[in-house]
Amino acid sequence: QVQLVESGGGLVQPGGSLRLSCAASGSIFSIATMGWYRQAPGKQRELVATVTVGGNTDYAASVKGRFTISRDNVKNTVYLQMNSLKPEDTAVYNCNADIVGVAYWGQGTQVTVSS
């Protein structure tokens, strides 16, 4: 059974920072491309960032330069460091593990950017 458990969401003021964590159970982590997605109210889910097993990263244009994705292959955890947060970053953030096209999802964590 694969489980992904996110943490680290919350309420932050514009310009602030948050770090999301996603802990993966099972033996998938070492072979999975890990990613973060988000879905704002009334909008479609969108890709935020991904990191491959080898450490290659990719980012949505809207977060490039502000967000950093990383992974710890010993702790089976992927992180999303979010800086210079904007109100438009408000969304539910979901962790994703992709193993040769098979996707696993966490339950999501709410990030709210508001003054």
XYZ file of C-alpha atoms in Angstrom:
115
model
C 0.000 0.000 0.000
C 1.417 3.361 -1.026
C 0.744 6.322 1.218
C 1.729 9.934 0.758
C 1.224 12.245 3.722
C 1.595 15.992 3.264
C 2.230 18.551 5.977
C 3.304 22.146 6.344
C 0.386 24.074 4.915
C -1.225 27.023 6.641
C -1.988 30.711 6.525
C 0.779 33.122 5.570
C 0.940 36.773 4.624
C 1.913 37.858 1.113
C 5.670 37.797 0.755
C 6.024 35.087 3.365
C 7.354 31.555 3.144
C 6.171 28.022 3.828
C 7.742 24.616 3.424
C 5.588 21.664 2.493
C 6.662 18.100 3.182
C 5.411 14.832 1.749
C 6.423 11.585 3.384
C 6.085 8.439 1.294
C 5.566 4.967 2.692
C 6.331 1.760 0.911
C 9.176 1.060 -1.431
C 8.156 3.407 -4.209
C 10.154 6.453 -3.364
C 13.419 5.338 -4.877
C 11.861 4.795 -8.302
C 9.239 7.545 -8.388
C 9.226 10.951 -9.943
C 7.766 13.123 -7.207
C 5.728 16.214 -7.755
C 3.542 18.874 -6.245
C 0.262 19.949 -7.778
C -2.245 22.524 -6.626
C -5.895 23.319 -7.136
C -7.453 26.648 -6.341
C -11.217 27.051 -5.876
C -12.985 27.020 -9.219
C -9.819 26.168 -11.127
C -8.290 23.037 -12.592
C -5.473 21.261 -10.846
C -2.102 22.411 -12.122
C 1.418 21.122 -11.911
C 3.664 23.136 -9.607
C 6.967 21.271 -9.661
C 8.503 17.848 -10.185
C 11.766 16.173 -9.234
C 13.041 12.953 -10.786
C 14.914 10.157 -9.089
C 18.106 11.681 -10.439
C 17.277 15.096 -9.040
C 16.215 16.871 -12.213
C 13.590 19.500 -11.490
C 10.900 21.272 -13.447
C 8.645 24.146 -12.448
C 5.533 25.908 -13.584
C 6.348 29.320 -14.984
C 4.246 30.982 -12.293
C 6.447 29.666 -9.466
C 9.872 29.538 -11.068
C 12.388 31.482 -9.004
C 10.145 31.454 -5.928
C 9.564 27.756 -5.219
C 12.145 24.993 -4.817
C 11.380 21.279 -4.905
C 13.785 18.799 -3.357
C 13.836 15.210 -2.203
C 15.547 13.254 0.541
C 15.921 9.667 -0.626
C 16.943 8.498 2.847
C 13.882 9.956 4.554
C 11.580 9.147 1.600
C 10.380 12.728 1.700
C 9.874 15.410 -0.898
C 9.774 19.089 0.000
C 8.428 22.246 -1.561
C 10.017 25.434 -0.278
C 7.754 28.335 -1.169
C 9.080 31.885 -0.897
C 7.663 35.267 -1.862
C 4.173 33.839 -1.649
C 1.349 35.643 -3.432
C -2.415 35.518 -2.883
C -2.720 33.653 -6.180
C -0.688 30.806 -4.661
C -3.660 30.023 -2.421
C -4.751 26.461 -3.144
C -4.844 22.898 -1.898
C -1.420 21.424 -2.582
C -1.182 17.706 -3.346
C 1.865 15.495 -3.394
C 2.162 13.083 -6.308
C 4.294 10.031 -6.974
C 4.552 8.851 -10.571
C 5.892 5.380 -11.238
C 6.000 4.640 -14.943
C 2.707 6.408 -15.486
C 0.928 5.101 -12.398
C 0.057 8.000 -10.105
C -0.362 8.078 -6.354
C -1.746 11.071 -4.478
C -1.664 12.476 -1.004
C -4.706 13.923 0.715
C -3.641 17.526 0.206
C -2.704 20.431 2.431
C -4.245 23.894 2.333
C -2.062 26.918 1.676
C -3.692 30.306 2.140
C -1.852 33.515 1.345
C -3.696 36.485 2.740
C -3.149 39.607 4.770
